[in-house]
XYZ file of C-alpha atoms in Angstrom:
524
model
C -74.766 69.359 140.790
C -72.245 70.011 138.381
C -72.735 70.003 134.541
C -70.893 67.554 132.392
C -68.302 70.222 131.263
C -67.388 71.000 135.056
C -67.264 67.113 135.782
C -64.712 66.947 132.724
C -62.796 69.761 133.996
C -62.595 67.983 137.481
C -61.077 64.910 135.889
C -58.566 66.723 133.531
C -54.909 65.051 133.946
C -51.844 67.175 133.696
C -49.620 66.162 130.768
C -46.117 65.137 132.046
C -42.777 64.736 129.927
C -41.682 61.404 129.491
C -38.237 62.484 129.531
C -38.287 64.124 132.825
C -36.980 61.057 134.931
C -33.958 61.073 132.783
C -33.479 64.894 132.720
C -33.681 65.111 136.393
C -31.084 62.257 136.840
C -28.728 64.683 134.558
C -29.508 67.558 136.818
C -28.910 65.627 140.076
C -25.535 64.556 138.600
C -24.781 68.033 137.703
C -25.521 69.322 141.188
C -23.208 66.870 142.596
C -20.567 68.303 140.455
C -21.098 71.725 141.255
C -20.759 70.838 145.132
C -17.182 69.935 144.643
C -16.381 73.728 143.801
C -15.149 75.075 147.312
C -17.025 78.313 148.845
C -20.652 79.259 149.077
C -22.543 77.311 146.091
C -24.608 80.502 145.722
C -21.577 82.444 144.849
C -20.188 79.849 142.430
C -21.326 79.443 138.975
C -23.303 76.489 138.435
C -22.265 73.587 136.244
C -24.663 73.380 133.478
C -25.883 69.784 132.811
C -24.209 67.994 129.684
C -26.801 66.825 127.237
C -26.464 64.424 124.329
C -26.492 65.583 120.731
C -29.542 65.225 118.743
C -28.976 62.187 116.066
C -30.623 64.662 113.339
C -29.046 67.738 114.159
C -25.334 69.006 114.891
C -26.186 71.109 117.952
C -27.230 70.653 121.388
C -31.207 70.392 121.939
C -31.354 71.045 125.909
C -34.713 70.203 127.385
C -36.814 72.689 129.155
C -35.502 74.044 132.191
C -38.671 72.902 134.363
C -38.183 69.508 133.206
C -34.333 69.489 134.285
C -34.632 71.134 137.697
C -37.827 70.299 139.070
C -38.442 67.514 141.130
C -41.797 66.779 143.133
C -42.397 66.892 146.744
C -41.880 63.681 148.485
C -42.946 63.290 152.042
C -40.560 62.272 154.699
C -42.480 59.250 155.927
C -41.722 59.687 159.405
C -37.882 60.530 158.917
C -36.403 62.576 161.737
C -35.062 65.247 159.797
C -33.506 66.116 156.473
C -30.716 68.433 157.858
C -27.260 67.187 158.123
C -27.499 67.663 161.826
C -29.861 64.625 162.079
C -27.059 62.367 161.082
C -25.866 62.382 164.559
C -29.294 61.189 165.957
C -29.934 57.735 167.286
C -33.276 57.363 165.718
C -34.453 56.689 162.022
C -37.905 57.312 162.207
C -40.345 58.806 164.877
C -44.158 58.875 164.191
C -47.116 59.983 166.658
C -50.407 58.386 165.711
C -53.674 56.856 166.813
C -55.103 59.111 169.581
C -57.004 57.306 171.775
C -59.324 58.520 174.725
C -59.131 57.168 178.189
C -60.991 57.617 181.468
C -59.581 59.645 184.042
C -59.711 57.908 187.546
C -58.955 60.854 189.778
C -59.612 64.497 188.539
C -56.421 66.687 188.701
C -57.658 69.767 187.049
C -58.186 72.888 189.007
C -60.986 74.085 186.723
C -64.628 72.762 188.030
C -66.148 70.697 185.503
C -62.945 69.910 183.293
C -60.746 66.778 183.378
C -63.705 64.656 183.752
C -63.786 63.895 180.295
C -60.358 61.864 180.562
C -57.558 62.219 178.507
C -56.013 61.048 175.083
C -53.032 58.778 174.580
C -50.914 58.795 171.448
C -49.091 55.592 169.744
C -45.510 56.574 169.447
C -43.532 54.451 167.013
C -39.897 54.731 166.773
C -36.934 52.863 165.214
C -33.507 53.313 166.275
C -30.380 53.129 164.370
C -29.175 49.879 166.066
C -32.610 48.313 164.637
C -34.648 48.654 167.663
C -38.501 48.905 166.947
C -40.603 50.500 170.032
C -44.254 51.220 170.296
C -45.512 52.946 173.512
C -48.286 55.108 174.234
C -47.926 58.538 175.851
C -50.118 61.062 177.297
C -49.681 64.792 177.092
C -48.638 65.224 180.547
C -45.847 62.741 179.847
C -44.540 65.024 177.231
C -44.536 67.832 179.778
C -42.469 65.652 182.300
C -40.006 65.012 179.452
C -39.820 68.633 178.367
C -38.935 69.682 182.220
C -36.425 66.758 182.736
C -34.465 68.076 179.727
C -34.603 71.519 180.678
C -32.894 70.468 184.418
C -30.405 68.088 182.903
C -29.371 70.265 179.572
C -29.257 73.884 180.817
C -27.731 76.370 178.436
C -28.431 73.997 175.366
C -31.265 75.033 172.787
C -33.708 72.518 173.494
C -36.811 72.507 171.421
C -39.812 73.926 173.052
C -42.813 71.786 173.556
C -46.363 72.274 172.404
C -48.278 74.316 174.422
C -51.354 72.962 176.588
C -54.932 74.074 176.108
C -56.302 76.640 177.959
C -59.507 74.801 179.240
C -58.150 70.988 178.296
C -61.623 69.222 179.281
C -63.599 71.201 176.771
C -60.899 71.939 173.895
C -59.905 68.147 173.864
C -63.323 67.111 172.492
C -62.301 68.940 169.361
C -61.285 66.330 166.639
C -59.172 69.240 164.833
C -57.538 70.034 168.229
C -56.545 66.572 168.690
C -55.096 66.068 165.130
C -52.985 69.565 165.719
C -51.771 68.461 168.641
C -50.839 65.030 167.309
C -48.898 66.846 164.565
C -47.134 69.050 166.775
C -45.811 66.244 169.439
C -44.532 64.489 166.543
C -42.774 67.449 165.051
C -41.651 68.090 168.785
C -40.197 64.481 169.277
C -38.369 64.766 165.904
C -36.831 68.060 166.635
C -35.414 66.314 170.073
C -34.215 63.484 168.099
C -32.149 65.461 165.426
C -30.480 67.497 168.269
C -27.010 66.247 168.462
C -26.872 65.953 172.062
C -30.575 65.507 173.426
C -31.168 63.093 170.505
C -28.549 60.840 172.506
C -30.099 61.499 176.005
C -31.142 59.059 178.190
C -34.433 61.203 179.098
C -35.449 60.715 175.466
C -34.478 56.841 174.942
C -36.403 56.330 177.982
C -39.524 58.288 176.913
C -39.289 56.510 173.443
C -38.509 52.723 174.566
C -39.667 52.170 178.240
C -42.861 50.206 178.307
C -45.910 50.962 180.648
C -45.690 54.299 182.573
C -43.168 56.933 182.132
C -40.209 56.021 184.734
C -38.893 59.624 184.814
C -40.026 61.550 187.985
C -42.963 63.506 187.404
C -43.131 67.509 187.822
C -44.581 68.686 190.889
C -47.389 71.290 190.688
C -46.565 74.611 191.886
C -48.976 74.666 194.558
C -47.160 71.773 196.053
C -43.663 73.341 195.655
C -44.752 76.767 196.930
C -46.103 74.733 200.101
C -42.828 72.943 200.693
C -41.046 76.142 200.364
C -43.263 77.574 203.063
C -42.917 74.711 205.223
C -38.845 74.724 204.786
C -38.593 78.702 205.179
C -38.517 79.008 209.190
C -35.706 76.254 209.385
C -33.717 78.594 206.745
C -34.370 81.585 208.758
C -33.201 79.928 212.050
C -30.093 78.510 210.194
C -31.098 74.838 210.473
C -31.554 74.538 206.590
C -28.815 75.780 204.242
C -28.980 75.645 200.403
C -26.699 72.654 199.599
C -24.398 72.242 196.313
C -27.290 69.879 194.813
C -29.903 72.629 194.697
C -27.728 75.527 193.273
C -27.404 73.792 190.094
C -31.389 74.369 189.296
C -32.866 77.770 189.062
C -34.550 78.987 192.374
C -37.722 80.093 190.471
C -39.047 76.233 191.049
C -40.613 77.524 194.516
C -39.143 75.001 197.008
C -36.438 77.507 198.089
C -38.419 80.687 199.015
C -35.410 82.181 201.001
C -33.250 81.990 197.749
C -35.755 83.256 195.537
C -35.852 86.383 197.983
C -31.966 86.653 198.054
C -31.626 86.345 194.480
C -34.574 88.931 193.979
C -32.519 91.083 196.334
C -29.389 90.437 194.304
C -31.227 91.286 191.009
C -32.310 94.741 192.582
C -28.923 95.370 194.071
C -27.408 95.054 190.582
C -29.877 97.106 188.561
C -30.866 99.924 191.162
C -28.063 100.371 193.561
C -25.503 100.485 191.226
C -22.906 98.479 193.132
C -20.563 96.170 191.053
C -21.088 92.224 191.904
C -17.888 90.376 192.454
C -18.894 88.187 189.222
C -20.447 89.948 185.942
C -20.843 88.799 182.259
C -17.512 89.975 181.041
C -17.550 87.693 177.560
C -17.857 90.359 175.056
C -18.188 88.016 172.230
C -21.316 86.630 173.976
C -22.605 89.949 174.521
C -22.143 90.727 170.821
C -23.824 87.309 169.637
C -26.778 88.118 171.874
C -27.402 91.143 170.253
C -27.092 89.664 166.724
C -29.605 86.961 167.551
C -31.898 89.748 168.587
C -31.586 91.281 165.321
C -31.717 87.905 163.701
C -35.090 87.438 165.354
C -36.477 90.646 164.008
C -35.392 89.701 160.436
C -36.623 86.389 160.866
C -40.109 87.686 161.661
C -40.265 90.364 158.946
C -39.438 87.420 156.211
C -41.876 85.002 158.016
C -44.635 87.862 157.577
C -43.715 88.390 154.034
C -43.520 84.748 153.289
C -47.157 84.399 154.673
C -48.154 87.021 152.301
C -46.526 85.412 149.286
C -48.336 82.177 150.037
C -51.807 83.758 150.474
C -51.085 85.829 147.283
C -50.367 82.530 145.115
C -53.490 80.936 147.084
C -55.443 83.172 145.774
C -54.297 83.559 142.202
C -54.642 79.790 142.076
C -58.433 79.960 143.263
C -59.411 83.006 140.926
C -57.785 81.090 138.214
C -59.843 78.046 138.840
C -63.034 79.939 138.980
C -62.402 81.863 135.807
C -61.886 78.419 134.166
C -65.274 77.323 135.700
C -66.740 80.694 134.607
C -65.404 80.231 131.082
C -67.027 76.448 130.915
C -70.763 77.886 131.733
C -70.016 80.370 128.699
C -68.941 78.065 126.466
C -71.926 75.973 127.270
C -74.126 78.947 127.133
C -72.494 79.667 123.524
C -72.759 76.245 122.414
C -76.553 75.883 123.193
C -77.408 79.158 121.622
C -75.250 79.074 118.700
C -76.805 79.945 115.220
C -73.873 80.198 113.108
C -70.974 78.102 112.980
C -68.355 80.803 113.872
C -70.254 80.923 117.359
C -69.443 77.230 117.743
C -66.108 77.576 116.962
C -65.395 80.326 119.199
C -67.071 78.146 121.780
C -64.543 75.226 121.203
C -61.766 77.720 121.395
C -62.972 79.029 124.637
C -63.440 75.788 126.010
C -59.415 75.434 125.442
C -58.782 78.464 127.219
C -61.252 77.336 130.221
C -58.871 73.957 130.048
C -55.761 75.732 130.592
C -57.133 78.057 133.105
C -58.148 74.983 135.340
C -54.678 73.468 134.446
C -52.847 76.559 135.804
C -55.119 76.604 138.746
C -53.794 73.217 139.723
C -50.270 74.292 138.924
C -50.357 77.342 141.151
C -52.088 75.061 144.298
C -49.233 72.764 143.692
C -46.398 75.551 143.496
C -48.127 77.141 146.814
C -47.764 73.650 148.480
C -44.088 73.816 147.437
C -43.574 77.530 148.745
C -44.981 76.483 152.125
C -42.403 73.451 152.278
C -39.522 75.568 151.556
C -40.557 78.661 153.241
C -41.493 76.889 156.235
C -37.724 77.009 157.097
C -37.973 80.624 158.453
C -41.020 79.664 160.939
C -38.670 76.681 162.145
C -35.937 78.771 162.910
C -38.189 81.877 164.213
C -39.422 78.952 166.712
C -35.824 78.177 167.501
C -35.384 81.638 168.990
C -37.729 80.789 171.768
C -35.063 77.758 172.855
C -32.338 80.432 172.311
C -34.030 82.844 174.846
C -34.375 79.974 177.253
C -30.774 79.099 177.208
C -29.591 82.591 177.477
C -32.035 82.855 180.616
C -30.448 79.725 182.023
C -26.956 81.637 181.788
C -28.303 84.641 183.493
C -30.038 82.715 186.134
C -26.739 80.704 186.832
C -24.710 83.922 186.968
C -27.487 85.389 189.469
C -27.144 82.320 191.558
C -23.190 82.713 191.648
C -23.605 86.647 192.654
C -26.140 85.595 195.474
C -23.896 82.993 196.890
C -20.728 85.118 196.925
C -22.746 88.059 198.441
C -23.834 85.889 200.911
C -20.362 84.509 201.680
C -19.209 88.104 202.197
C -22.173 88.931 204.353
C -21.311 85.810 206.250
C -17.686 86.376 206.677
C -18.487 89.715 208.026
C -20.623 88.426 210.721
C -17.963 85.909 211.887
C -15.345 88.928 212.158
C -17.619 91.000 214.095
C -18.383 88.084 216.446
C -14.803 86.889 217.028
C -13.895 90.941 217.609
C -16.916 91.347 220.134
C -15.805 87.840 221.814
C -12.169 88.854 222.115
C -12.869 91.796 224.286
C -14.314 89.589 227.217
C -11.813 87.695 229.385
C -11.852 84.160 228.869
C -14.173 84.793 225.571
C -18.022 84.639 225.197
C -18.887 80.933 224.802
C -22.302 81.894 223.144
C -20.852 83.841 220.709
C -18.168 81.559 220.101
C -20.638 78.749 219.470
C -22.358 81.095 217.007
C -19.134 81.556 215.263
C -18.682 77.831 214.777
C -22.341 77.635 213.278
C -21.190 80.109 211.016
C -18.499 78.671 209.856
C -20.051 75.596 209.075
C -22.766 77.462 207.099
C -19.823 79.491 205.198
C -18.263 75.758 204.554
C -21.515 74.641 203.016
C -22.066 78.031 201.225
C -18.692 78.016 199.868
C -19.303 74.475 198.382
C -22.481 75.381 196.893
C -20.576 78.432 195.276
C -18.225 76.078 193.719
C -21.057 73.963 192.375
C -22.955 77.081 191.158
C -19.478 78.436 189.554
C -19.158 75.017 187.461
C -22.918 74.986 186.454
C -22.323 78.547 185.105
C -19.324 77.536 183.270
C -20.976 74.446 181.674
C -23.840 76.806 180.849
C -21.379 78.933 179.080
C -20.010 76.207 177.129
C -23.170 74.710 176.033
C -24.275 78.363 174.739
C -21.029 78.470 172.903
C -21.244 75.392 170.975
C -25.019 75.571 170.508
C -24.428 79.145 169.085
C -21.647 77.517 166.484
C -23.834 74.496 165.791
C -26.957 77.015 164.988
C -24.693 79.225 162.597
C -24.014 76.018 160.647
C -27.541 74.725 160.767
C -28.836 78.027 159.565
C -26.595 78.390 156.734
C -27.484 74.834 155.516
C -31.004 75.369 156.017
C -31.512 78.740 154.513
C -29.336 77.709 151.555
C -31.524 74.706 150.995
C -34.560 76.470 151.527
C -33.399 79.218 148.610
C -32.254 76.490 146.244
C -35.701 74.922 146.721
C -37.660 77.783 146.496
C -35.982 79.310 143.561
C -36.083 75.912 141.598
C -39.770 75.422 142.482
C -40.743 78.859 141.214
C -39.018 78.642 137.868
C -40.137 75.065 137.364
C -43.879 75.663 137.879
C -43.866 79.065 136.010
C -42.275 77.278 132.982
C -44.916 74.898 133.308
C -47.650 77.379 133.736
C -46.539 79.261 130.818
C -46.324 76.255 128.486
C -49.835 75.770 129.232
C -50.686 79.008 127.973
C -47.987 79.174 124.896
C -50.196 76.129 123.881
C -53.184 77.593 123.948
C -51.881 80.910 122.154
C -50.318 78.562 119.547
C -53.935 77.355 118.703
C -55.616 80.507 119.214
C -52.942 81.943 116.612
C -54.224 79.618 113.836
C -57.698 80.386 114.602
C -56.959 84.070 114.142
C -55.277 83.535 110.771
C -58.279 81.469 109.731
C -60.668 84.471 110.566
C -58.143 86.977 108.781
C -58.473 84.609 105.506
C -62.260 84.403 105.792
C -62.570 88.338 106.246
C -60.462 88.607 102.846
């Protein structure tokens, strides 16, 4: 139970300036004017806001800095993104809510005892720019399918990474905290997809958000089934009856359905790295290789900055909590001084101490609000650190596509060599060797199919290269805008809140100064 003093401290309201709204509008107009200056806004001198002259004076009486530049945090209310890149999205709002547990008719889990508790579906509400509103329910498996389809059809793009699945889902999903964390992560994932200039307009995302009933996208086959299909297919491939076609080489071989291709690409990787022979096609884009190295350095810098940001948030949280505890401790001390006072000076000191306690609680609340603002702005570092996972995947797509081209060109070289040897051996026999000639025709047909597959693989490799190039340019622009916005918001919130905190203590200092002068007079 809290005492009456503690309860009164819990219901304290923070004083706000009446002129804040007007001053803030002046600040926004000044910022709009400053944005017309060419170049980096951080390197340009800010345009100071213009304030009216006071009727009773002949000089400018500007408001406080915090009243001018500080604006409180407003939630996005489901908006896709505040980033400039989101202007190309087809969706105005996406929300994920109302998780509902449903029973699983057939258990598909490989973990004994798990999966019997059913699964959760989430209500996904979206509004497109054309005014179309959609409300559908999806389970986490549908999100996995969407991510797989996007990864297949948009290789080379920086596709946002979907949230991870629980390790032992049947047990973990019983936690309400886990469900809420997953809901938030899925909502953020969909908004990132919608904010992407290409994926936001994709058919896969549109079908996922708007198609009623079961998700019509083809589901992902589990690894065991793919490996089994690959094992069944392998004997036909070894005999030459089954050749990898053009439609297969545009996807990576690690899916498991083409074991022979996996073995060949593994052999090609070993040849490239250990044998030392130069493949027919290599990565010669020096600009891309330099950018790749810079992205690795950027990831390191983002990691360091993110760690320091977390340290700052923890420090601000600690000082806010400590300041609040100090205020409550002063309240208890004030109560003790008041109850035990025998002189009027003790009661006066207790009243002054209560003012300090009130200021400490106000400062504590301001520190908590400041910390929320800090988390909001510095979260940009975590966002861009998460983008690096998508960058690595896109670069891996490029390496995989190049390896496929190298493997097919190596196969063509080997096939042509075999044809030449068979034709040479057959020419030494009068009338030719029919068995060898028939084998030559079979090999030529295999060469034709492999040549078509190589052409498709080269086109896919070039497409991925173009995607990498455009995505790197887009990421540079996005990072510039996001980090600039982060720095502006962080500095403004720090200055604004610390001025408010300073104003709280300045008021107490003025009141204590009056008390100290009264003490001096009484002593004289």
